[in-house]
Short mmCIF file of C-alpha atoms in Angstrom, two decimals:
data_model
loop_
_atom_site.label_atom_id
_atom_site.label_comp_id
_atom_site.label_asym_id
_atom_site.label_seq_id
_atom_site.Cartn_x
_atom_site.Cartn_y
_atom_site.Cartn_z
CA UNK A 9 -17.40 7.61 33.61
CA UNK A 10 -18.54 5.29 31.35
CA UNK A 11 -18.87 1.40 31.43
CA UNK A 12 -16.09 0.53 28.90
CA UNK A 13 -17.11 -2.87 28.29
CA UNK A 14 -21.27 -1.52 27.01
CA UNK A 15 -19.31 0.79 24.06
CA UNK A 16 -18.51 -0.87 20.43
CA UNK A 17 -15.24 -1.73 19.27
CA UNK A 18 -14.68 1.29 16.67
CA UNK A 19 -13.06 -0.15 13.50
CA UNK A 20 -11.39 3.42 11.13
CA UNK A 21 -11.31 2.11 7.93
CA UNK A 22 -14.17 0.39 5.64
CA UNK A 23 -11.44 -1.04 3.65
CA UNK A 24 -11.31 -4.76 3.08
CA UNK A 25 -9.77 -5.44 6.37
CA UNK A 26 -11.40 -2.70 8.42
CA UNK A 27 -14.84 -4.70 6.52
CA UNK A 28 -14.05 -8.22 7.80
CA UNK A 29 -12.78 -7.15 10.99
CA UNK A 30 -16.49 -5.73 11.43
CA UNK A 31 -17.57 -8.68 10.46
CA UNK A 32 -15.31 -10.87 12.79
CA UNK A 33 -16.31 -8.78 15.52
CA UNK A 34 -20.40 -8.80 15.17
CA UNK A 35 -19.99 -12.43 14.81
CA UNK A 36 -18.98 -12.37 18.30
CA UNK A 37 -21.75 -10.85 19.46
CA UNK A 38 -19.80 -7.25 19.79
CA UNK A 39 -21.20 -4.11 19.26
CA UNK A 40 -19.47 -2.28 16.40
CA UNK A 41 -18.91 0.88 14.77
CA UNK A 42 -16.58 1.70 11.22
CA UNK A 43 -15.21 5.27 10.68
CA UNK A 44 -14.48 5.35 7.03
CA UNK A 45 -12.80 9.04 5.76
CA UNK A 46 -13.83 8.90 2.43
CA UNK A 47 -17.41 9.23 0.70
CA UNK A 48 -17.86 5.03 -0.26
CA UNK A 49 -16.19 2.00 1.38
CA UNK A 50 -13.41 0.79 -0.29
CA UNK A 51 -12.58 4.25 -0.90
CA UNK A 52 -8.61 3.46 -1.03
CA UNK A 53 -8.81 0.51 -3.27
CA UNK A 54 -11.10 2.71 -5.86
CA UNK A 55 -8.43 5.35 -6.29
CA UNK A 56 -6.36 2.67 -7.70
CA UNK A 57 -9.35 0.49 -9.28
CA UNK A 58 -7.95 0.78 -12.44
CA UNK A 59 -5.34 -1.75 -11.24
CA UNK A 60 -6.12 -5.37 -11.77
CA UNK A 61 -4.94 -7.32 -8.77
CA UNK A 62 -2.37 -10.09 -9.01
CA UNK A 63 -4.47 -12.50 -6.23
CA UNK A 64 -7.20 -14.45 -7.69
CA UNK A 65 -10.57 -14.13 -5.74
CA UNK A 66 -10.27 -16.91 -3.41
CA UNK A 67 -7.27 -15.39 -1.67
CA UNK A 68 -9.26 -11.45 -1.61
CA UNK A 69 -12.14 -12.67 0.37
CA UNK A 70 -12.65 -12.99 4.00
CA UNK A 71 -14.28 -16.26 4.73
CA UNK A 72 -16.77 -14.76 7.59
CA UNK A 73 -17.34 -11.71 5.37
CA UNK A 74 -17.97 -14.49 2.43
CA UNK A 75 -20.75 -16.58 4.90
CA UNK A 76 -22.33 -13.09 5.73
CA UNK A 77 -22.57 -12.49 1.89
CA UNK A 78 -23.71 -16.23 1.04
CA UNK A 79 -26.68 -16.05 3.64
CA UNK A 80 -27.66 -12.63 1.72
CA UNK A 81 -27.82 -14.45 -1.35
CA UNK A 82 -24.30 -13.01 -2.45
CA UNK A 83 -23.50 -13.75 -6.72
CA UNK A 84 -20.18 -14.51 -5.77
CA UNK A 85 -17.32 -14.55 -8.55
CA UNK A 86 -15.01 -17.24 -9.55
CA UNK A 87 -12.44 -17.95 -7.19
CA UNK A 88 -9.97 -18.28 -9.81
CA UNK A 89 -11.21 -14.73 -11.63
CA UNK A 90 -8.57 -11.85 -10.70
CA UNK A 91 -10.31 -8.71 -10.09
CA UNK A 92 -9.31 -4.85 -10.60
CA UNK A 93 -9.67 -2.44 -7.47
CA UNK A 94 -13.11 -1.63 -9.17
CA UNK A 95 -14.40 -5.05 -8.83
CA UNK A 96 -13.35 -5.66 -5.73
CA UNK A 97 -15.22 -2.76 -4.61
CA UNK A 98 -18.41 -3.06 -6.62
CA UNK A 99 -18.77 -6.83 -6.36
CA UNK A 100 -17.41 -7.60 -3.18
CA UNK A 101 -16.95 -4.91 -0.66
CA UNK A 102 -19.93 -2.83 -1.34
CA UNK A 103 -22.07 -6.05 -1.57
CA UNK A 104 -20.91 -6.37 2.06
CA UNK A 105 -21.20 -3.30 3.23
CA UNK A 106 -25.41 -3.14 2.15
CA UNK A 107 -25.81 -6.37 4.28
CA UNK A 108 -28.53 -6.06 7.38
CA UNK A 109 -25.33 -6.53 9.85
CA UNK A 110 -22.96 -4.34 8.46
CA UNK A 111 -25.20 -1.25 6.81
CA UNK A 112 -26.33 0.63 10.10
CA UNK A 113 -23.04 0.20 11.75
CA UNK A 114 -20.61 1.90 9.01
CA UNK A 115 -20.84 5.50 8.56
CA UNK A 116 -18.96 7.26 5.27
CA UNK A 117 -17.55 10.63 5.42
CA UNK A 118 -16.08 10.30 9.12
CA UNK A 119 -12.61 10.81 9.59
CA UNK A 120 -10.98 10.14 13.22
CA UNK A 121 -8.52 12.59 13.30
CA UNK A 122 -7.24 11.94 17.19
CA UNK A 123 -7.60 9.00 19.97
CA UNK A 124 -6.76 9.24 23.49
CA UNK A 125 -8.03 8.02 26.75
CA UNK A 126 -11.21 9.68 28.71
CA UNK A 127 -9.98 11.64 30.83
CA UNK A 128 -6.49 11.09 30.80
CA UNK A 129 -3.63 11.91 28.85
CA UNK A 130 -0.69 9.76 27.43
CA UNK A 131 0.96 10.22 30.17
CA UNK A 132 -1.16 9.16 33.06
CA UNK A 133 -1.20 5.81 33.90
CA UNK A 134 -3.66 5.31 36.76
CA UNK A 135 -7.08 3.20 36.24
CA UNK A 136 -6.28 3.67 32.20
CA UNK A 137 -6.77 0.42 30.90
CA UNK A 138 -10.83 1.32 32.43
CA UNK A 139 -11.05 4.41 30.62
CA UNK A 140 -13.07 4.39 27.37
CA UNK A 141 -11.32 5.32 24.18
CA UNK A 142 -12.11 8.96 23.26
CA UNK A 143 -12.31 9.16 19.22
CA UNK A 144 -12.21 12.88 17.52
CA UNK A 145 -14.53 12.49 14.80
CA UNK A 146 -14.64 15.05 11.34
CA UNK A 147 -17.59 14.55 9.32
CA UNK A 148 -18.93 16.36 6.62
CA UNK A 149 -19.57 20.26 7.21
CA UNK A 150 -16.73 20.76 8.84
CA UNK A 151 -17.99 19.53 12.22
CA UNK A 152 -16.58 17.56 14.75
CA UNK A 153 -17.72 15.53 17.78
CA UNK A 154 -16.45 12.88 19.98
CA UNK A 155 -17.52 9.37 20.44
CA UNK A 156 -16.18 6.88 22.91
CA UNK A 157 -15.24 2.84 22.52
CA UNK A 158 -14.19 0.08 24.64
CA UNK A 159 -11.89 -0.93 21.81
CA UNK A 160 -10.02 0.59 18.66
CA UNK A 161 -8.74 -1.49 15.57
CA UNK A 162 -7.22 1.30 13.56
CA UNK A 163 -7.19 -0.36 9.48
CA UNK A 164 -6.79 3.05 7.70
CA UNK A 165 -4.00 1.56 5.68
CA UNK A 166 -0.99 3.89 4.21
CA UNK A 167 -2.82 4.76 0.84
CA UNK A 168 -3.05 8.42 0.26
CA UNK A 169 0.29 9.17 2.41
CA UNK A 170 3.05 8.61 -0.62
CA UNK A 171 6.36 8.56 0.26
CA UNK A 172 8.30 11.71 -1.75
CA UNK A 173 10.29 11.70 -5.08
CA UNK A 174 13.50 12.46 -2.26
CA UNK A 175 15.68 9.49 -2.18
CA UNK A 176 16.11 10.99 1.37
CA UNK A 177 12.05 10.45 2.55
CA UNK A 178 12.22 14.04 2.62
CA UNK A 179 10.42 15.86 -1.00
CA UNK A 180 13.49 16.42 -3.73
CA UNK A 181 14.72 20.02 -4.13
CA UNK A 182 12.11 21.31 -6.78
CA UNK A 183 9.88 18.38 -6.39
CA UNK A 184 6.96 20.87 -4.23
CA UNK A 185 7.27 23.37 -7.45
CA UNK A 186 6.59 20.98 -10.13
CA UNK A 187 3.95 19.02 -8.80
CA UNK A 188 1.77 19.75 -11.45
CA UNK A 189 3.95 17.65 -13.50
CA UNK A 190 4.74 15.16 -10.59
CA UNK A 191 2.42 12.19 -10.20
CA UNK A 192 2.12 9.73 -6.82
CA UNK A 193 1.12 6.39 -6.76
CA UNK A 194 -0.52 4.76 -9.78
CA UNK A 195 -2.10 6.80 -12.38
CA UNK A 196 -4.93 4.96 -14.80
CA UNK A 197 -2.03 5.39 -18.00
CA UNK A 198 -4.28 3.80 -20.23
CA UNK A 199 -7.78 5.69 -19.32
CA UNK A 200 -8.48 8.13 -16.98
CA UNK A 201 -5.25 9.70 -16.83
CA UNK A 202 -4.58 9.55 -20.83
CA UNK A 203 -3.87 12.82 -21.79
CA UNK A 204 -1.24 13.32 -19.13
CA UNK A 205 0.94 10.75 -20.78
CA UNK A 206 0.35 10.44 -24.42
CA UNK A 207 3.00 11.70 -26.73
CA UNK A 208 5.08 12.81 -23.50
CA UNK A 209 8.27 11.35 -22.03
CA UNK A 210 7.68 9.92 -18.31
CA UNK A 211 10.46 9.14 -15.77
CA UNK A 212 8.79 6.30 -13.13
CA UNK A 213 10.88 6.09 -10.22
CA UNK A 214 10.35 3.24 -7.53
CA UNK A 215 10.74 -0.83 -7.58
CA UNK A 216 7.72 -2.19 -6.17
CA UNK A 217 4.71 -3.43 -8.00
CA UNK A 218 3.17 -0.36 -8.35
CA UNK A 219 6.00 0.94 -10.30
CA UNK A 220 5.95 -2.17 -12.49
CA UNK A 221 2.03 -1.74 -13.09
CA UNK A 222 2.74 1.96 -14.25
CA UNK A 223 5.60 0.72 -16.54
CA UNK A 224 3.26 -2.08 -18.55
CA UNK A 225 0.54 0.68 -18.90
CA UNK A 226 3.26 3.17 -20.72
CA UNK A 227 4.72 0.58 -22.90
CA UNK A 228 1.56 -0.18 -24.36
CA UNK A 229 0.01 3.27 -24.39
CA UNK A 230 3.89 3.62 -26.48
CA UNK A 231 3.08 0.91 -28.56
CA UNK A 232 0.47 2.63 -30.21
CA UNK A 233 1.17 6.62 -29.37
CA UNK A 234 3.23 8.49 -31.10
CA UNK A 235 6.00 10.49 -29.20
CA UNK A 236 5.14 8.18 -26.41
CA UNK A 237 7.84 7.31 -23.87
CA UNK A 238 9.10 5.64 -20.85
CA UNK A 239 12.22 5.18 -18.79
CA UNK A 240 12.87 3.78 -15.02
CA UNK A 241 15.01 4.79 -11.89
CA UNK A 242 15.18 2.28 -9.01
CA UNK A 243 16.91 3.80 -5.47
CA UNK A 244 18.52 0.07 -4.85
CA UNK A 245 20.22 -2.54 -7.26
CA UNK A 246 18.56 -5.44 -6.44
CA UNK A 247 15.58 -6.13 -8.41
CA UNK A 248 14.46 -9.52 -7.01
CA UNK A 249 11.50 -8.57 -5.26
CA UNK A 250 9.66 -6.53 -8.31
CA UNK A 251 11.12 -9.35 -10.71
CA UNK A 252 9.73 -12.07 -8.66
CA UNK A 253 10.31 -15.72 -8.85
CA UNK A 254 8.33 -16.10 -12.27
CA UNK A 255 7.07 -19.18 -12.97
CA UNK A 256 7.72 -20.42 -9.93
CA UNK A 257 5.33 -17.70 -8.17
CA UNK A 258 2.74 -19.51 -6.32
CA UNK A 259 0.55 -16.34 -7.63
CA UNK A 260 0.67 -16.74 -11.38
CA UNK A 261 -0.15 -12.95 -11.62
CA UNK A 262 2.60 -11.98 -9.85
CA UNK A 263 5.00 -13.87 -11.43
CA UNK A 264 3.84 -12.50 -14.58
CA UNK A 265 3.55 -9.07 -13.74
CA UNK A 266 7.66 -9.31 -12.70
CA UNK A 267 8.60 -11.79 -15.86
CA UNK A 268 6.96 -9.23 -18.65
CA UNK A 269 8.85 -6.11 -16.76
CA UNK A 270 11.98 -7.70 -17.04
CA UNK A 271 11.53 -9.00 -20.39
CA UNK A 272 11.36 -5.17 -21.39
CA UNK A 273 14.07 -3.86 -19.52
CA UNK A 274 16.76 -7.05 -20.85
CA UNK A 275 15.48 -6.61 -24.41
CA UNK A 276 16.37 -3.01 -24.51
CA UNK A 277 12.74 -1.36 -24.63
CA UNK A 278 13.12 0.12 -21.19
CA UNK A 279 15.57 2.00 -20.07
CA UNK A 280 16.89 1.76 -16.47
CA UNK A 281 19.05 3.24 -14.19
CA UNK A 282 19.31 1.15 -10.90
CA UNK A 283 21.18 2.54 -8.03
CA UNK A 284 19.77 6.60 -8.27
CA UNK A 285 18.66 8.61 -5.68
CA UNK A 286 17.09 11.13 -6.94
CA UNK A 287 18.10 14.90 -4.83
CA UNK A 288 16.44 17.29 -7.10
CA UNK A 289 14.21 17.99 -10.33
CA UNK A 290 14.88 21.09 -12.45
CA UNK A 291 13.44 22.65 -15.32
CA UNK A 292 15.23 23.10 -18.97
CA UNK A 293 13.50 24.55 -21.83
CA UNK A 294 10.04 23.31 -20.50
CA UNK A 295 11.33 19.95 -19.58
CA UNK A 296 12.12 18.18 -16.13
CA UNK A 297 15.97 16.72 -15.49
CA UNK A 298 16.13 14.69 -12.23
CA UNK A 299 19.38 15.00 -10.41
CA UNK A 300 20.56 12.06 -8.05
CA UNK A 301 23.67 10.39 -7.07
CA UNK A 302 25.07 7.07 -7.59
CA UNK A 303 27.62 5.02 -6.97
CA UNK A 304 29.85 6.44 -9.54
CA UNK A 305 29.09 10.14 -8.17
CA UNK A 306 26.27 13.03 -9.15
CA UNK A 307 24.27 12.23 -12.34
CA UNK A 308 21.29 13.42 -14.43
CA UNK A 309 18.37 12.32 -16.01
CA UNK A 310 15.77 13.73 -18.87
CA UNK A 311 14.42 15.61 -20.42
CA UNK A 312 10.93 14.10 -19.07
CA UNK A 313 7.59 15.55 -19.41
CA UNK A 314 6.08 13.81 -16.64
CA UNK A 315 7.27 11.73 -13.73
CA UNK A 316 5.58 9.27 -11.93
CA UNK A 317 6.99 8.76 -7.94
CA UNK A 318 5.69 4.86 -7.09
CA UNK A 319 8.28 4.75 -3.89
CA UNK A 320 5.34 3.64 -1.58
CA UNK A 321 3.10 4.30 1.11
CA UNK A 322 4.13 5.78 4.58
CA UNK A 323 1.14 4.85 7.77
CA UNK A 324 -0.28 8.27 8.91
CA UNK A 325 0.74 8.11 12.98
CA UNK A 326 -0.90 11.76 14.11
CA UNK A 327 -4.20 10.10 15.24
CA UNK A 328 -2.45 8.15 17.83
CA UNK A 329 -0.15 10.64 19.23
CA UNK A 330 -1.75 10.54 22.86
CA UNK A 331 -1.55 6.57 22.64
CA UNK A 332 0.68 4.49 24.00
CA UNK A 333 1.74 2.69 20.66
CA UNK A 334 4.96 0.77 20.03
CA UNK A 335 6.44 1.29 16.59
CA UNK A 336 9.42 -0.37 15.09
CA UNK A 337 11.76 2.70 14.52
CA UNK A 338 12.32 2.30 11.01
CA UNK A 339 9.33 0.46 9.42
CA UNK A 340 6.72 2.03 11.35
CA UNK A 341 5.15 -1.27 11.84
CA UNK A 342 3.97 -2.37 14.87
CA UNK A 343 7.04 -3.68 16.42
CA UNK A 344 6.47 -7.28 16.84
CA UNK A 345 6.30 -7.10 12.33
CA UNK A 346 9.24 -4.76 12.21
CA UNK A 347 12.31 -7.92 11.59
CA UNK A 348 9.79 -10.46 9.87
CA UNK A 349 8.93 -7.78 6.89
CA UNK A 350 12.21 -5.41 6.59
CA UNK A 351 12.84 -5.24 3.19
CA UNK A 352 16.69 -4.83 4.15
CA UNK A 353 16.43 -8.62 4.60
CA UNK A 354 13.02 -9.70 3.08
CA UNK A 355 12.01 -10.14 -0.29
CA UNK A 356 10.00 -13.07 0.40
CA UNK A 357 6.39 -11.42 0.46
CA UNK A 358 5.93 -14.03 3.19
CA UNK A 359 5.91 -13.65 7.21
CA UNK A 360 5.33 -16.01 9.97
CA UNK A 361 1.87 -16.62 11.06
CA UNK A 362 0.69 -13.65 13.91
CA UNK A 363 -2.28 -12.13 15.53
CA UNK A 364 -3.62 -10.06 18.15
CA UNK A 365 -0.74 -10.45 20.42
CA UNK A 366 2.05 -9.36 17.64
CA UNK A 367 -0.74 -6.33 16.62
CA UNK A 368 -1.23 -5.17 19.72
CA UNK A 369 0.43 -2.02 21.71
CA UNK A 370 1.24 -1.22 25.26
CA UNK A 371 -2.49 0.80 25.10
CA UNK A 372 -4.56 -1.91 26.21
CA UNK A 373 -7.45 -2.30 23.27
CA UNK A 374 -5.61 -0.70 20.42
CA UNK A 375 -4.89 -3.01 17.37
CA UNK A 376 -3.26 -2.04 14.43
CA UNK A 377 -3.74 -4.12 11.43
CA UNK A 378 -3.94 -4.73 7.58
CA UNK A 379 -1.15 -2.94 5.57
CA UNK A 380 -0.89 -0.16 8.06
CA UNK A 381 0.27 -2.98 10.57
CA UNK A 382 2.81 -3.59 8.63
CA UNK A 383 4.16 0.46 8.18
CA UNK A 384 6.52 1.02 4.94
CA UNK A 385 6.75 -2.30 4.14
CA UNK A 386 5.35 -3.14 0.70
CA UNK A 387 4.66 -6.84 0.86
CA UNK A 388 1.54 -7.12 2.36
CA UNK A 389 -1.37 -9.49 1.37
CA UNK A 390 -5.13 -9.13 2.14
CA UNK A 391 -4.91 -12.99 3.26
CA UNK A 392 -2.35 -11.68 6.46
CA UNK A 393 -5.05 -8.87 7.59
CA UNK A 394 -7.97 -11.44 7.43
CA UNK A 395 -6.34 -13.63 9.69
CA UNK A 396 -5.42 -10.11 12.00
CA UNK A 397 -8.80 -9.24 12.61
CA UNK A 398 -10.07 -12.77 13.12
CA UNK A 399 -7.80 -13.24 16.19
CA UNK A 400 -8.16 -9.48 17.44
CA UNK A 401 -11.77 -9.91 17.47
CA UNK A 402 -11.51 -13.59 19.17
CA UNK A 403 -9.37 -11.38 21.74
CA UNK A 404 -11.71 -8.60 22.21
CA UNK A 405 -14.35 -11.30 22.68
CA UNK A 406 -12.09 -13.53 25.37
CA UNK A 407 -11.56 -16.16 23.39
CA UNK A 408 -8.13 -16.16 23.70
CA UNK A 409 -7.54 -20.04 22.87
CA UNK A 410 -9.19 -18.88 19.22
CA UNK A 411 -7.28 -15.98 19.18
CA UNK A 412 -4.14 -17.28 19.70
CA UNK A 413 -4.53 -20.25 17.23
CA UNK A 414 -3.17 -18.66 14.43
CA UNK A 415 -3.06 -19.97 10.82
CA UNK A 416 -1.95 -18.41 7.79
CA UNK A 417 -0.42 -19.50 4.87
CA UNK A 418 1.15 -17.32 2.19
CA UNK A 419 1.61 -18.04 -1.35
CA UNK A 420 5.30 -18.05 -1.86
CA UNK A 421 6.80 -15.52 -4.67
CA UNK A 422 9.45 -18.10 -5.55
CA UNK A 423 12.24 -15.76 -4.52
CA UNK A 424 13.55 -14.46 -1.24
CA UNK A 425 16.41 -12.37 -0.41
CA UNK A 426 17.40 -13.38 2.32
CA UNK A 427 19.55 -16.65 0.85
CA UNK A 428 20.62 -14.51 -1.96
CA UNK A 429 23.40 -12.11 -2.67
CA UNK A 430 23.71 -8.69 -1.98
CA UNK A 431 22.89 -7.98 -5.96
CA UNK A 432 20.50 -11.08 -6.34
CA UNK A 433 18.10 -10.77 -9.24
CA UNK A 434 20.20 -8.35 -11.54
CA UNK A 435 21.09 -10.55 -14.42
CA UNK A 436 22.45 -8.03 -16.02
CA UNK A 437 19.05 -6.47 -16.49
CA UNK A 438 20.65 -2.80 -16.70
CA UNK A 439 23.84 -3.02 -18.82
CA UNK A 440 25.39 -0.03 -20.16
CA UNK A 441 23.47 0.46 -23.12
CA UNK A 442 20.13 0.59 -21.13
CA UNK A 443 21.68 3.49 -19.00
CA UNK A 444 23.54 5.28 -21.41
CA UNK A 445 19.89 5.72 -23.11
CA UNK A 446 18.08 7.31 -20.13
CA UNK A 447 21.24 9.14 -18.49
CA UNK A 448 22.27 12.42 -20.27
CA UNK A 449 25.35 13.03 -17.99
CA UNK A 450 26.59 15.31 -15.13
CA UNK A 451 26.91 18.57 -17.14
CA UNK A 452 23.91 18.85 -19.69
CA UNK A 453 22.74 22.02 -18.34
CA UNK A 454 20.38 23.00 -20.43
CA UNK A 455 21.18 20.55 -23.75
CA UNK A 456 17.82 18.61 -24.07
CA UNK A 457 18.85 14.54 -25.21
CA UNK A 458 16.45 12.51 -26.41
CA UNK A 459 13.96 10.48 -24.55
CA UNK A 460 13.75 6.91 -24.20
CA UNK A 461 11.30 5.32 -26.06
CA UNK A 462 9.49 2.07 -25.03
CA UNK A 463 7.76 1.17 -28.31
CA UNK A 464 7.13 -2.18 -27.28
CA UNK A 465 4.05 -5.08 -27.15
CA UNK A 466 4.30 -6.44 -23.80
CA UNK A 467 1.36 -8.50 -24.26
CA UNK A 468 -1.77 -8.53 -22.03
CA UNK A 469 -2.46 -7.21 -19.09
CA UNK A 470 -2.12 -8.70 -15.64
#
């Protein structure tokens, strides 16, 4: 069998934390190898590039990553600059990713698709903590091997897993047969993606930021498109957490992004229904209606043309099915994360300072980290995974006095949930009229009502 301890750490991910753990890691003098699934680093982050981010610079960077980059002769961008997913990518990651350390070390194209133990199953505990990770490995062709580590940080994030349209996790009744028409995540409204909103009606259902991000980019594409429309359905009532704390966001992005959605939606140029959950999309005469129920019983929405599911990311867990991992039952965090994140008491976008110890599993070696660390909870910054890797890779390297000195300090979103009400953040922000606008009632069969328009100028872009 192997000597463990003369493999590399495999990283899966070449994302911006699977990147700086890399980093982290060879600046310890540990060997290293990144599995990244798609054809370019960063791949993720490009399929929402579009998407300008509501960090400035100076909090996207990892500041080993950032000395790797300086000693190349990086061009680095302002730290007060706020970059889209493209720009991150092209000026930042795949800088990186080219430098003498990293470029031999990453390969593109390599999916893991299954971990385990050499040797042993998940069920046999004898000598395992000495058996070298066993990594099953699909690259391009259709081929597949198997490569062996000493040490696995799995950063493969939640992106490309979406949550469904179901208010249930499970996909609506309908929802499989009109996914032509059904859209995950956040389409480029106002480029790419054009023609599959222009002149249409779109339902957006969610009440995170990708949801709000959608909802600017059809108001505008409204303001100037004829036939153009918009309207929103939030699962929960309490808007505090896509609303933010506005000016008193410690990210002025942010705060903006959350003041100029609810600017729309109390002025009367967005409908919303709060409180839906959607069971089932239909067609009539060409046109989607949503069914869901609320508090007031059954209820229906539409026509639509299009609609847009931004409910979130859920962490893909098949890879690690013969690995001793230790989930929190609901979250799908690691479990340590699981009651500083739940969104059922959260809204902060802040959590207490951890590292390798709180990312670690009951499988000696494995680390989860970056967003997938912190499983279907959406308030994850870059700045927490930075400060993952940095004490996983202290760990891995037995500095353990570096490892467990743990720093990190979150800008504050000026709101938090957890000393609010049970409806904190509503203001009134869907009265009657706003409903009564997107909601054409219980029994409208077939009777098309007019959409919502959002004819509005909400000003420019975050």
């Amino acid at each position: 069998m192997p000597e463990s301890s003369s493999l590399a750490v495999a990283v899966m991910g070449a994302g911006p934390v699977g990147l700086a753990a890399a980093t982290h890691l060879l600046a310890r003098g540990l060997p290293v190898r990144v599995y990244e699934a798609g054809p370019e680093v960063g791949a993720h982050v490009r399929a929402w590039g579009h998407v300008r981010l509501f960090s400035p610079w100076r909090y996207d960077v990892d500041p080993a990553a950032c000395a790797l980059l300086e000693a190349a002769g990086w061009d680095a961008p302002p730290d007060d600059g706020f970059p889209t997913g493209h720009e991150l990518v092209d000026r930042y990651l795949t800088p990186l990713a080219a430098t003498p350390e990293l470029s031999s070390v990453i390969e593109t194209g390599a999916r893991v698709t299954a971990l385990g133990r050499l040797g042993v199953d998940k069920v046999g505990s004898r000598d395992r903590a000495n058996r070298p990770f066993v990594l099953t490995v699909a690259v391009a062709g259709g081929s597949i091997r198997r490569d062996l580590a000493r040490a696995v940080i799995d950063a493969t994030g939640t992106w490309g897993q979406p949550n469904p349209l179901g208010a249930d996790g499970q996909p609506a009744e309908g929802e499989a047969d009109f996914a032509d028409r059904i859209t995950t995540g956040i389409p480029d409204v106002l480029g790419r993606d054009r023609a599959d909103f222009v002149g249409r009606a779109t339902l957006v259902v969610g009440a995170g930021h990708s949801a709000a991000n959608v909802l600017l980019d059809l108001a505008r594409l409204a303001d100037g498109a004829e036939g153009t429309s918009a309207a929103w359905a939030t699962r929960g009532t309490d808007l505090s957490r896509v609303y933010g704390g506005g000016a008193d966001d410690e990210l002025a992005g942010r705060g903006e992004l959350g003041t100029r959605l609810r600017t729309l939606v109390e002025g009367g140029l967005l409908p919303l229904m709060r409180g839906f959950a959607v069971t089932a999309v239909r067609e009539c005469r060409g046109q989607l209606l949503v069914d869901g129920d609320t508090a007031e019983g059954r209820r229906t929405l539409g026509p639509f043309d299009r609609i847009v599911v931004a409910t979130g990311q859920r962490p893909d867990l098949a890879p690690t099915r013969e690995l001793r991992v230790d989930l929190d039952p609901w979250l799908e965090s690691v479990r340590a994360l699981g009651p500083l994140i739940d969104p059922n008491l959260h809204s902060c976008g802040s959590v207490q300072p951890h590292g390798h110890r709180e990312v670690a599993h009951p499988e000696p070696g494995f680390y989860t980290v970056g967003i997938k660390s912190y499983g279907r909870a959406p308030t994850f910054l870059m700045l927490t995974g930075y400060e993952q890797v940095r004490s996983v890779a202290a760990a891995l390297a037995g500095d353990l006095a570096a490892a467990d000195d743990v720093r990190l300090s979150l800008p504050q979103t000026g709101v938090c949930s957890t000393s609010r009400g049970a409806d904190a953040g509503s203001g009134g922000c869907c009265g009657e009229d706003a409903e009564a606008h997107v909601e054409t009632g219980p029994s409208c069969g077939c009777t098309p009502a007019p959409a919502p328009r959002a004819a509005v100028r909400p000003g420019a872009p975050a």
